[in-house]
CSV table of C-alpha atoms and ligand atoms in Angstrom, one decimal:
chain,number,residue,atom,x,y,z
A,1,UNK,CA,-17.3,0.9,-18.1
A,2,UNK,CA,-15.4,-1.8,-19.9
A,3,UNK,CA,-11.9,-2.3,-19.7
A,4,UNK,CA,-11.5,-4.6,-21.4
A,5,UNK,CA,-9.4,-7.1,-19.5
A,6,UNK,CA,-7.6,-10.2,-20.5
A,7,UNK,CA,-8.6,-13.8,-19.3
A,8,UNK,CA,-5.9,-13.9,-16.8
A,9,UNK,CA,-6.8,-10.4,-15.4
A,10,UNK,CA,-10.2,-11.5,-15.4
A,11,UNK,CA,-9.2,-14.4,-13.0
A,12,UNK,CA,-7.0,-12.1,-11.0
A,13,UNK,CA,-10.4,-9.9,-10.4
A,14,UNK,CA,-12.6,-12.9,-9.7
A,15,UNK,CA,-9.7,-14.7,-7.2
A,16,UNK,CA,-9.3,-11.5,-5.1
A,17,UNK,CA,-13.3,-10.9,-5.6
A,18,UNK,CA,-14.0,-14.2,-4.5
A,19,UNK,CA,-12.3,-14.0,-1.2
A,20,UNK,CA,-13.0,-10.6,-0.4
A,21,UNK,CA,-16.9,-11.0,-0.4
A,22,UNK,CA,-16.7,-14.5,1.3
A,23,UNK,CA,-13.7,-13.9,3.5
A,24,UNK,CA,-13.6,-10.2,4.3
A,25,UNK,CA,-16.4,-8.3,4.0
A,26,UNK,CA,-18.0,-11.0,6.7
A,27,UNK,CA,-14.7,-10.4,9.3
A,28,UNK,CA,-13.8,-6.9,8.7
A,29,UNK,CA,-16.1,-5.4,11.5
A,30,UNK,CA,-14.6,-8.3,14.1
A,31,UNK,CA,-11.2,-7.4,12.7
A,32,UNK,CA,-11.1,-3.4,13.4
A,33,UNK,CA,-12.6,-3.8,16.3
A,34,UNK,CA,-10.2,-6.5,18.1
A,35,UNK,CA,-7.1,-4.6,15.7
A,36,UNK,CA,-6.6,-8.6,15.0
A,37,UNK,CA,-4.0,-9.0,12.2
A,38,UNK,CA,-6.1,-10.9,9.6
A,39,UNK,CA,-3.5,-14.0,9.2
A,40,UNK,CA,-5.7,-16.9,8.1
A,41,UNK,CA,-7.1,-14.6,5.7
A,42,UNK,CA,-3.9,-13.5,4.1
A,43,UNK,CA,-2.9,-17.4,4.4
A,44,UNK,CA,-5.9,-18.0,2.1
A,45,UNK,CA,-5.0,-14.9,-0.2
A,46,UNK,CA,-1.4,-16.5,-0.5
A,47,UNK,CA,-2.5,-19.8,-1.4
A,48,UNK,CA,-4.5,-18.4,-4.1
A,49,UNK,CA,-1.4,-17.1,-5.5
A,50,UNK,CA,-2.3,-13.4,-4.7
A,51,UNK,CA,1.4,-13.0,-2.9
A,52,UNK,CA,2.9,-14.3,-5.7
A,53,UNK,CA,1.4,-11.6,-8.5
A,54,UNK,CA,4.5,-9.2,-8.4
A,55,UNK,CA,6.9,-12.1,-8.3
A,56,UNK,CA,8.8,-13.6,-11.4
A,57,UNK,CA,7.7,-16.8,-12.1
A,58,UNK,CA,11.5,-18.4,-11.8
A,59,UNK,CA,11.1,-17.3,-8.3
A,60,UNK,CA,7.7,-19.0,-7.7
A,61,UNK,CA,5.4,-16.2,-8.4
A,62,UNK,CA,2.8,-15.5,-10.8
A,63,UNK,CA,4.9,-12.7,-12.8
A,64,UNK,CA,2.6,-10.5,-12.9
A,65,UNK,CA,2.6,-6.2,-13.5
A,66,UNK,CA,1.1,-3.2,-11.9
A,67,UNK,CA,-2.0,-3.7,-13.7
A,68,UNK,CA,-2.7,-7.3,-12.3
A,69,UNK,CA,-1.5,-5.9,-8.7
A,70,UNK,CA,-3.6,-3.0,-9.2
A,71,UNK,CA,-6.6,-5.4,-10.0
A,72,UNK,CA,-6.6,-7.5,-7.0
A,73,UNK,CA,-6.0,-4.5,-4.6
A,74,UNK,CA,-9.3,-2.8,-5.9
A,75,UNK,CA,-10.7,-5.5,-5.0
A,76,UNK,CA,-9.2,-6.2,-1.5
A,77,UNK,CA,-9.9,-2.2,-0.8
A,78,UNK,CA,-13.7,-2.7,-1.4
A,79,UNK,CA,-13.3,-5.3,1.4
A,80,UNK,CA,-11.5,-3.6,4.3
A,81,UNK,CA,-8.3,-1.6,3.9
A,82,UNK,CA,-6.9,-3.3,6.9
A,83,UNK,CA,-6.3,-6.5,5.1
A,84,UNK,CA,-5.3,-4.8,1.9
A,85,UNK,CA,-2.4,-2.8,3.8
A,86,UNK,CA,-1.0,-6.2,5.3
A,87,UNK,CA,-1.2,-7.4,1.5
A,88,UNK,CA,0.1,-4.0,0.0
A,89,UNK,CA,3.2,-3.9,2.6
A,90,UNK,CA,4.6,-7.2,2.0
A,91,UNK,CA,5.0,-6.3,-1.9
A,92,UNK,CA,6.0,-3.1,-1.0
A,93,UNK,CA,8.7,-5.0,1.3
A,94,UNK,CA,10.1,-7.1,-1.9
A,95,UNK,CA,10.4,-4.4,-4.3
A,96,UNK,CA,13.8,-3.6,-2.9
A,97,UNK,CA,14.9,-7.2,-3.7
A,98,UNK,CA,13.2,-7.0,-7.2
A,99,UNK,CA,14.7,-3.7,-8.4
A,100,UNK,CA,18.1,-3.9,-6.7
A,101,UNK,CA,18.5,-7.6,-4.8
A,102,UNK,CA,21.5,-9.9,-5.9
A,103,UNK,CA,20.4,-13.2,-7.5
A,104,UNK,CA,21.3,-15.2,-4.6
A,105,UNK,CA,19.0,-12.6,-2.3
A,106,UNK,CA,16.0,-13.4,-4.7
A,107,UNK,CA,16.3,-16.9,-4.5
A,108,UNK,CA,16.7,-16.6,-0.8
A,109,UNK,CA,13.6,-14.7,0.2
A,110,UNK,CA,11.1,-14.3,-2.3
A,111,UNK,CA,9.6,-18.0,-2.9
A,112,UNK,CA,8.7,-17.8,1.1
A,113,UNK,CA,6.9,-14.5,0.0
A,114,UNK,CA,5.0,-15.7,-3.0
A,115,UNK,CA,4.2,-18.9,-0.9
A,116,UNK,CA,2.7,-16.8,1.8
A,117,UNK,CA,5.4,-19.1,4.5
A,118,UNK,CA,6.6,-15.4,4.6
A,119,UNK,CA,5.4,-11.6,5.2
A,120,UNK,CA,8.0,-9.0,4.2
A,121,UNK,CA,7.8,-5.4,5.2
A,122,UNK,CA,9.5,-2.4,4.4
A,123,UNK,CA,11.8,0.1,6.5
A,124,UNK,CA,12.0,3.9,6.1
A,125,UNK,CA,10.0,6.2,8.6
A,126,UNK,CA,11.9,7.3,11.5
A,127,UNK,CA,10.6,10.0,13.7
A,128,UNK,CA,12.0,12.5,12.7
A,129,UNK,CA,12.2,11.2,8.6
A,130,UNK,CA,8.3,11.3,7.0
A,131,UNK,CA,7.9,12.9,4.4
A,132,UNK,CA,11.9,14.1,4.3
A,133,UNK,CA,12.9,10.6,3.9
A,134,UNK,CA,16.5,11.4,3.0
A,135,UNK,CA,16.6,12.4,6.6
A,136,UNK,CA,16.9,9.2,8.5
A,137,UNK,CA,18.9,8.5,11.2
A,138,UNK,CA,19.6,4.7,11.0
A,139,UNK,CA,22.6,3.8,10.9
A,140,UNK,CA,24.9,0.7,9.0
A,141,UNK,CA,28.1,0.3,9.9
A,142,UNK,CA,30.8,-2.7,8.8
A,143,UNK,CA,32.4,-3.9,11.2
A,144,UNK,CA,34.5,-7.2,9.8
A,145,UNK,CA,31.7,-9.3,7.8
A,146,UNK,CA,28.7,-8.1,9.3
A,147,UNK,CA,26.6,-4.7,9.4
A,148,UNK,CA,25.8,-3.2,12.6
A,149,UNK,CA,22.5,-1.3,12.6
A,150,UNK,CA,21.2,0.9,15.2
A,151,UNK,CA,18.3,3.2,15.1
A,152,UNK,CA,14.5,2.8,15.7
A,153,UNK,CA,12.1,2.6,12.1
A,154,UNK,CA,8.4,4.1,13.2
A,155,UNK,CA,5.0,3.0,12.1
A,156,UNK,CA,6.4,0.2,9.7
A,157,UNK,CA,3.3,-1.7,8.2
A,158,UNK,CA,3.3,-5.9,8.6
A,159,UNK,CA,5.7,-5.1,12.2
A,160,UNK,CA,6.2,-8.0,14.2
A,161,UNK,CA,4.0,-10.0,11.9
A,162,UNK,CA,6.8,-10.1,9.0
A,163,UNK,CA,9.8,-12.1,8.8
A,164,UNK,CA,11.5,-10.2,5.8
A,165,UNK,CA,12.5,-6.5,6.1
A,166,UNK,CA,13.9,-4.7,3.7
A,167,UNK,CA,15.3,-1.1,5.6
A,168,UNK,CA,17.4,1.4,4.3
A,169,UNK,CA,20.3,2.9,6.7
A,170,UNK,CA,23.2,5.6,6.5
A,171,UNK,CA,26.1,3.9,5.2
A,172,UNK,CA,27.8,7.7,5.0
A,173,UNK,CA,26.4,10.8,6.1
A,174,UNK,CA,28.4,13.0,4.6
A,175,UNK,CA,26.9,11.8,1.1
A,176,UNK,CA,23.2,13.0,1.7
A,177,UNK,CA,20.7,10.8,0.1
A,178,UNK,CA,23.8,9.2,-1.6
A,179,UNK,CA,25.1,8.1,1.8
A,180,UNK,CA,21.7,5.6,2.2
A,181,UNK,CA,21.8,1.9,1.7
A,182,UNK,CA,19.4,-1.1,2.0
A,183,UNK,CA,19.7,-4.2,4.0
A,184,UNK,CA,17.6,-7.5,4.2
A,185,UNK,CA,17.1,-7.5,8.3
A,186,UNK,CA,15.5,-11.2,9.1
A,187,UNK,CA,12.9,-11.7,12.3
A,188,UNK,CA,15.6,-13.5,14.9
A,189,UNK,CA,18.4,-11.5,14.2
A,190,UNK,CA,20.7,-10.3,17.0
A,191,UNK,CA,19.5,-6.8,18.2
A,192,UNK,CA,16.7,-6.7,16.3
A,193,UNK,CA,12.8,-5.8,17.5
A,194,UNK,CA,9.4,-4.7,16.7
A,195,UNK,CA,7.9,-2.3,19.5
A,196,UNK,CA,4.2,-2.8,20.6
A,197,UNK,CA,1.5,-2.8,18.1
A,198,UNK,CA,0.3,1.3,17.5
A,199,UNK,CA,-3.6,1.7,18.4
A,200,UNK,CA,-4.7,3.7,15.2
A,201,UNK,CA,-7.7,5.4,13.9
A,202,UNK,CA,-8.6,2.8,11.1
A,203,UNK,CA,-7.0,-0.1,9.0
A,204,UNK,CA,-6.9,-1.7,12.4
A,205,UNK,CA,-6.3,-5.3,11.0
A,206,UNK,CA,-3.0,-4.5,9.8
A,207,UNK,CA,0.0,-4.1,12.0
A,208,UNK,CA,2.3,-1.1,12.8
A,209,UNK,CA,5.2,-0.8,15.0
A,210,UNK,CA,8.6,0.5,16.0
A,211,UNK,CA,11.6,-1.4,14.1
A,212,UNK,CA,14.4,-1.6,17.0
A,213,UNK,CA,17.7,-1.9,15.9
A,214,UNK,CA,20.1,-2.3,18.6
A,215,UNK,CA,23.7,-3.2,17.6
A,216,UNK,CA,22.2,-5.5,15.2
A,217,UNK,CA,24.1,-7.4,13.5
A,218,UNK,CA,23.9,-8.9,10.4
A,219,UNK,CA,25.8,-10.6,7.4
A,220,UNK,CA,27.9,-8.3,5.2
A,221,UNK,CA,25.7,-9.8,2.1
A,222,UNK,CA,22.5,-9.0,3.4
A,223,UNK,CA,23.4,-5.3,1.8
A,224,UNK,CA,20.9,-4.6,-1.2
A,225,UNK,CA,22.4,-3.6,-4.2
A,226,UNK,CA,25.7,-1.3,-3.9
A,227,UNK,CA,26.8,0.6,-1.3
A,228,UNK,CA,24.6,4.6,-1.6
A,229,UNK,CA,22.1,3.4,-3.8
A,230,UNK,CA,19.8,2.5,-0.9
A,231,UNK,CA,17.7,6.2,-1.7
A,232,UNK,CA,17.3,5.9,-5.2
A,233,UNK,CA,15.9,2.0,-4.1
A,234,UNK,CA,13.2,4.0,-1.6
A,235,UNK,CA,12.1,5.9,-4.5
A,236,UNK,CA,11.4,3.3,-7.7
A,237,UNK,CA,9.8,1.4,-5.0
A,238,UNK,CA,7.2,4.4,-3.4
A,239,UNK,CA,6.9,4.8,-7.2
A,240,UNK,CA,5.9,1.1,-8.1
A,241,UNK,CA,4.0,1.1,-5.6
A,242,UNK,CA,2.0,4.0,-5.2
A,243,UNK,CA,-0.7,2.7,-7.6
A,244,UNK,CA,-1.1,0.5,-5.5
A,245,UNK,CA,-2.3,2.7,-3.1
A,246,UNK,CA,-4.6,4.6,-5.3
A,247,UNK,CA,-6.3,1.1,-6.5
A,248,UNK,CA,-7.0,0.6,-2.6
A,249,UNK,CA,-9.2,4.1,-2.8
A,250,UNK,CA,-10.8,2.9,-6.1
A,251,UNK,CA,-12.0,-0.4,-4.3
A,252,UNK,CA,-13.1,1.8,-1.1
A,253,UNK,CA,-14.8,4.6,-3.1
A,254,UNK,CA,-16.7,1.6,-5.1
A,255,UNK,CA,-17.7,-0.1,-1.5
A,256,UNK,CA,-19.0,3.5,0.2
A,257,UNK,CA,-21.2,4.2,-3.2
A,258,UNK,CA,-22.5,0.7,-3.3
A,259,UNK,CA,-23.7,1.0,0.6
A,260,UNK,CA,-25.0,4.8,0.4
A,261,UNK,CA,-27.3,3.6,-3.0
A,262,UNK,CA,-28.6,0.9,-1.3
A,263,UNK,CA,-29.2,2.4,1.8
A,264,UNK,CA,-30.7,5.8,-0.1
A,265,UNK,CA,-33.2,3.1,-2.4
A,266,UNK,CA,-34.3,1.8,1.0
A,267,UNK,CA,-34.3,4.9,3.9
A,268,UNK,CA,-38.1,6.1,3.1
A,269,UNK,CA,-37.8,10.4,4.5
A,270,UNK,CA,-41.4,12.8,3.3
A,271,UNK,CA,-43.2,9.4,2.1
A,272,UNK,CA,-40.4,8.6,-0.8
A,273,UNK,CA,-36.9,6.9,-0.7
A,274,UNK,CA,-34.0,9.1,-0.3
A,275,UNK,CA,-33.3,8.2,-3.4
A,276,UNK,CA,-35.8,9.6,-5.4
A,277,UNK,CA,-34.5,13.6,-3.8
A,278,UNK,CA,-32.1,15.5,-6.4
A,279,UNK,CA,-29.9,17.0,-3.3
A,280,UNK,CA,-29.2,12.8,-3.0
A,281,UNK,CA,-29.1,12.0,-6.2
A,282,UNK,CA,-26.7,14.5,-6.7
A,283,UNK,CA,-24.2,13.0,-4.3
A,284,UNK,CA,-24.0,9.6,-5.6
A,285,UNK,CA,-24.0,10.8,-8.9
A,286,UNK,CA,-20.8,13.3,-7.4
A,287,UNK,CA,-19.4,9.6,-5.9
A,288,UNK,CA,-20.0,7.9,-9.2
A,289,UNK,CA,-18.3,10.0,-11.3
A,290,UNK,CA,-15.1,10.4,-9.0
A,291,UNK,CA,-14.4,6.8,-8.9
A,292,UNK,CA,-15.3,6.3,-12.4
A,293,UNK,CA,-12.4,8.9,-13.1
A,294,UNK,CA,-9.8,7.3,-10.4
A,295,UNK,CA,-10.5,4.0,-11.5
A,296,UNK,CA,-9.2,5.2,-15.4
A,297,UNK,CA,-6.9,7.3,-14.5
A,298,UNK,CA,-5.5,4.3,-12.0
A,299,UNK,CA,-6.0,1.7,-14.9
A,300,UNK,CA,-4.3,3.6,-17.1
A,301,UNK,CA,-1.3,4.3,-15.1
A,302,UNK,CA,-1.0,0.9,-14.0
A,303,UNK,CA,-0.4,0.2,-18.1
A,304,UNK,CA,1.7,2.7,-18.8
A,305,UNK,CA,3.8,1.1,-16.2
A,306,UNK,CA,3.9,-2.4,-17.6
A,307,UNK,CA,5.0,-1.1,-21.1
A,308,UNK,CA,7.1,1.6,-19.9
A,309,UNK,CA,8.5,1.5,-16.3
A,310,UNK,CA,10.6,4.0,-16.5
A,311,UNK,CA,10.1,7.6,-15.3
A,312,UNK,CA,7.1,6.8,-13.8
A,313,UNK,CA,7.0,9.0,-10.5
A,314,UNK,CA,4.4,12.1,-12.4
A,315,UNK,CA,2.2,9.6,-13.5
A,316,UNK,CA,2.4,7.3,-10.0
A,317,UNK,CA,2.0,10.1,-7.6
A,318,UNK,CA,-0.9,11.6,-9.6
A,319,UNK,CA,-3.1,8.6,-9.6
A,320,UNK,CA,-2.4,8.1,-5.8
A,321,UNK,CA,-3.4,11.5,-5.5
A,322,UNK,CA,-6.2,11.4,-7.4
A,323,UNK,CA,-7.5,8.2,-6.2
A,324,UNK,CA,-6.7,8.2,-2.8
A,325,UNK,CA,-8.5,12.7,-2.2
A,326,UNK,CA,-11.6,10.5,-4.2
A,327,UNK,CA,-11.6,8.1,-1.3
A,328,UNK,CA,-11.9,10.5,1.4
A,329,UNK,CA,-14.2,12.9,-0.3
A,330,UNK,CA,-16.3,9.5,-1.1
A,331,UNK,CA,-16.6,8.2,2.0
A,332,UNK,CA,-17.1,11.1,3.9
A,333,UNK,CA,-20.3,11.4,1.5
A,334,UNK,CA,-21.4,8.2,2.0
A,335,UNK,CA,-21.8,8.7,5.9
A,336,UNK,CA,-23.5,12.0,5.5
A,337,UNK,CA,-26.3,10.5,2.5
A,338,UNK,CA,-26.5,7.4,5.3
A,339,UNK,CA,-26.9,10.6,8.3
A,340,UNK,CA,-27.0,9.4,11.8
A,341,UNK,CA,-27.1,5.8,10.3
A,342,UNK,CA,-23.9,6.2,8.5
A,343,UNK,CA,-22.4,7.9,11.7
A,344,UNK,CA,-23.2,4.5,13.9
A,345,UNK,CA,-20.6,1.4,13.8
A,346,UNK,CA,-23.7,-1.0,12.8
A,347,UNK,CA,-23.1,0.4,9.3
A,348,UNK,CA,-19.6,-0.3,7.6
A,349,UNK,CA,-19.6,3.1,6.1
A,350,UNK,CA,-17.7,4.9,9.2
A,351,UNK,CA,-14.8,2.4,9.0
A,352,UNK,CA,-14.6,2.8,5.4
A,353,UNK,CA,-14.0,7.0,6.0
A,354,UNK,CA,-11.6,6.0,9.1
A,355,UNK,CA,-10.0,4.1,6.7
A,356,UNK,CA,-9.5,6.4,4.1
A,357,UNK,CA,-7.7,8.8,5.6
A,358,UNK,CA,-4.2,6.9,5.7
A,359,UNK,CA,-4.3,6.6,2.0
A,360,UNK,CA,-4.2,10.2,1.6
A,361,UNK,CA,-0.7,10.1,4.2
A,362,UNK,CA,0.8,7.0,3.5
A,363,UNK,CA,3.6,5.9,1.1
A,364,UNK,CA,4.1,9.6,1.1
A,365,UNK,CA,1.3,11.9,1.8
A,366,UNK,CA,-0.6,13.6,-0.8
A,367,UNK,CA,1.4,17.0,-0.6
A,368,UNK,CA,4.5,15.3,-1.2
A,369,UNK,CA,3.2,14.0,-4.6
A,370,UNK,CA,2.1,17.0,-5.1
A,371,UNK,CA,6.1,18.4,-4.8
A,372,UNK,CA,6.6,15.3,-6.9
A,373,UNK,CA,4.6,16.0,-9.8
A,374,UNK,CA,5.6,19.8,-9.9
A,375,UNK,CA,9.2,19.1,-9.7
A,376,UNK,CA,8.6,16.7,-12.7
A,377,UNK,CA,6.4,19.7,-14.8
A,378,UNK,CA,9.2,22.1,-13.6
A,379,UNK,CA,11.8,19.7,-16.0
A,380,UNK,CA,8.9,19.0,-18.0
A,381,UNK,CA,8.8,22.9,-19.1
A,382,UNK,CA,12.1,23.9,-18.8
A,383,UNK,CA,13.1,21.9,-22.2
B,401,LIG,N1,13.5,7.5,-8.8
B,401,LIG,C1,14.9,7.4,-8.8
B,401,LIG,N2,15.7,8.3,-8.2
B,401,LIG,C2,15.1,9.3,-7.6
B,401,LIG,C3,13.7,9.5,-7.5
B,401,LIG,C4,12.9,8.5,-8.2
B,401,LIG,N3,11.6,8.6,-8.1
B,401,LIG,N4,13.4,10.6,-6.8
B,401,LIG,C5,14.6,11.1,-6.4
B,401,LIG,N5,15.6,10.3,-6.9
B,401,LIG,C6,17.0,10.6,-6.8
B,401,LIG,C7,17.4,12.0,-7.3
B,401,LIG,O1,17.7,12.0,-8.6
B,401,LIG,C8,18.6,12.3,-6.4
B,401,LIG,O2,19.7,11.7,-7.0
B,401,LIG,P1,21.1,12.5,-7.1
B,401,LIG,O3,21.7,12.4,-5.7
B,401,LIG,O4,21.9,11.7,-8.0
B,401,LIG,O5,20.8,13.9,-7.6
B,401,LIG,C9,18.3,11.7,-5.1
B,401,LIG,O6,17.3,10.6,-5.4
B,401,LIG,C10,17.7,12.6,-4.1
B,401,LIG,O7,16.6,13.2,-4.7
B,401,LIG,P2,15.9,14.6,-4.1
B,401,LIG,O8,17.0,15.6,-4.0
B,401,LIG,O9,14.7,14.9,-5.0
B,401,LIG,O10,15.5,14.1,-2.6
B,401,LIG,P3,14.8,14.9,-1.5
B,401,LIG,O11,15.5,14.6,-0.3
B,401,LIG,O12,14.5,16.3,-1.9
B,401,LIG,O13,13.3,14.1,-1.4
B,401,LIG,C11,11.1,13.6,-1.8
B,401,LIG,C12,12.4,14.1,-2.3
B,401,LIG,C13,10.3,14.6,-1.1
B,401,LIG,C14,10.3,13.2,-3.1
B,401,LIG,C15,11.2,12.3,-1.0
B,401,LIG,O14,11.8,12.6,0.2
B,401,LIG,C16,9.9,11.6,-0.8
B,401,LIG,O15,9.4,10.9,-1.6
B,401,LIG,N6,9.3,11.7,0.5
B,401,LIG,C17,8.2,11.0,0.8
B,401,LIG,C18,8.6,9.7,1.4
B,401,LIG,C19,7.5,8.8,1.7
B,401,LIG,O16,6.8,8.4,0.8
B,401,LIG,N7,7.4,8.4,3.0
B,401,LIG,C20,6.3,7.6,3.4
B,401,LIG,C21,6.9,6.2,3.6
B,401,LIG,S1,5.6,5.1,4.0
B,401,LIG,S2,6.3,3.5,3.2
């Protein structure tokens, strides 16, 4: 299908393209199974201005939308998903600066980012705070001219690898979800940690730990935005950047249909390809169709976005939804059309459903946009 992109989204496609067959595709097996954080990779990504898509150009980025984010993580998800989290979660880890940072915090941290000097992250799971993010324990309080943080973030993306962290913290617990703020926490600072890396089940190349804040302490203007907005910061972000996370399923989806087709034009069963046997045709046509039908949806959302980014959460959670239950359905397919084959690590196809499975819990799991999107059809109907 053609959609019809613009020269500059076309470059976008062929940059992230480019580096994900030459530079991905031949590490990503090395990469999951060493859980090496891909660095010299994303070094290459950033100095192909991928980092700096999402950035304003006055800050040294490429000033770019969803779409164009959405473009180069389809791509980046048909490599390894690993790679694409580390990419996803430092944009994820600027949006707070970009929706609600002061001028002076822009200028401070986001060149580094778009440069690729720089990883950010971002801060909100706590053990007992998933998908009931207003529930966090984390605490900020201001002692003089400095914040004091204490509390322990879980299974933050880009941990220990990042230098920028954007966390949110009670300011004020009686206030409920007004009560949270955000805060810029820098690698270095007093009290500040990352725990050991997590071992996980795929999307080994990225990193995951514990944020450990002990009596940290940091400058009073490292506060994002005013004092209780910190929630209401957590959400336009998951909602930026949720189509993100769908693209990553698009790309996957694409990468597990390409390697069962092949495979099913090549794997000769009763003296004909697999190919040529309706119960296989079926699937890949099954797998075809799905992605066909994230990838518009996902396009489409991305667009609405650029022209209207307002009350965007319906539309956000359902492509991540959509995209991200294709992924997993898709991949699991692909290692059952690929049989024992598919089953073996030889073949990439079992990391690709290993993979899959986070995008269907992260950045809020796929029950939670459910919740979203009927709370947004129960307003919907009740005008
Ligand atoms: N944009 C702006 N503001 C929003 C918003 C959005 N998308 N969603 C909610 N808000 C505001 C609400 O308007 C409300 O403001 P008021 O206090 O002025 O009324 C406030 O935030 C609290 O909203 P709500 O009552 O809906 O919050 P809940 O505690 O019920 O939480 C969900 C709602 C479940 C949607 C939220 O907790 C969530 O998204 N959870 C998943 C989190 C997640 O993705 N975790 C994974 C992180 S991996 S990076």
């Amino acid at each position: 299908m053609d959609y019809f992109l613009s020269e500059e989204q076309q470059m976008i496609v062929d940059i992230a393209k480019q580096i994900t067959d030459e530079r991905i595709i031949p590490n990503r097996a090395e990469l999951d199974e060493k859980h090496a954080f891909p660095r010299e990779i994303l070094s290459e990504m950033a100095q192909a201005d991928l980092f700096g898509i999402p950035i304003p150009e006055e800050y040294g980025g490429f000033g770019g939308g969803c779409f164009d984010i959405v473009l180069a993580l389809e791509q980046l998800g048909r490599g390894c998903i690993g790679v694409g989290t580390a990419f996803a979660a430092s944009s994820l880890g600027i949006y707070p600066l970009l929706f609600s940072g002061s001028e002076e915090q822009r200028r401070k941290y986001l060149p580094d980012v778009a440069s690729g000097k720089k990883f950010a992250a971002f801060g909100l799971t706590e053990a007992n705070a998933g998908s009931d993010a207003s529930g966090i324990n984390t605490t900020a309080v201001l002692d003089g001219d400095e914040w004091v943080l204490n509390g322990t973030k879980q299974w933050i993306t880009n941990g220990g690898e990042a230098q920028i962290y954007t966390v949110v913290a009670i300011t004020d617990r009686s206030k409920g979800p007004r009560g949270a703020s955000m805060f810029v926490v820098e690698e270095g600072d007093p009290g500040f940690s990352c725990g050991p890396k997590e071992k996980k089940m795929g999307i080994r190349a990225s990193s995951t730990t514990e944020l450990i804040f002990k009596d940290c302490r940091i400058p009073r203007d490292r506060l994002i935005g005013r004092q209780g907005t910190g929630f209401i910061t957590v959400m336009k972000t998951l909602d930026a950047s949720r189509p993100g996370i769908a693209a990553l399923g698009v790309g996957l989806g694409q990468a597990a249909l390409d390697e069962a087709a092949v495979y099913a034009k090549q794997r000769v069963q009763f003296g004909k390809p697999i190919i040529g046997f309706q119960a296989v045709q079926h699937m890949l046509a099954n797998m075809a169709i799905d992605i066909e039908a994230s990838r518009s949806l996902v396009y489409c959302t991305a667009r609405h976005i650029d022209a209207h980014p307002k009350n965007i959460s319906k539309i956000s959670s359902m492509s991540k939804v959509f995209a991200t239950d294709m992924a997993m359905r898709v991949t699991t397919d692909a290692v059952q059309v690929m049989g024992g084959y598919g089953y073996m690590c030889e073949y990439p196809v079992e990391k690709m459903m290993r993979d899959a499975k986070i995008l269907q819990i992260y950045e809020g799991t796929n029950q939670i946009q459910r919740n979203v999107i009927g709370q947004e059809l129960n307003k919907e109907y009740a005008r």
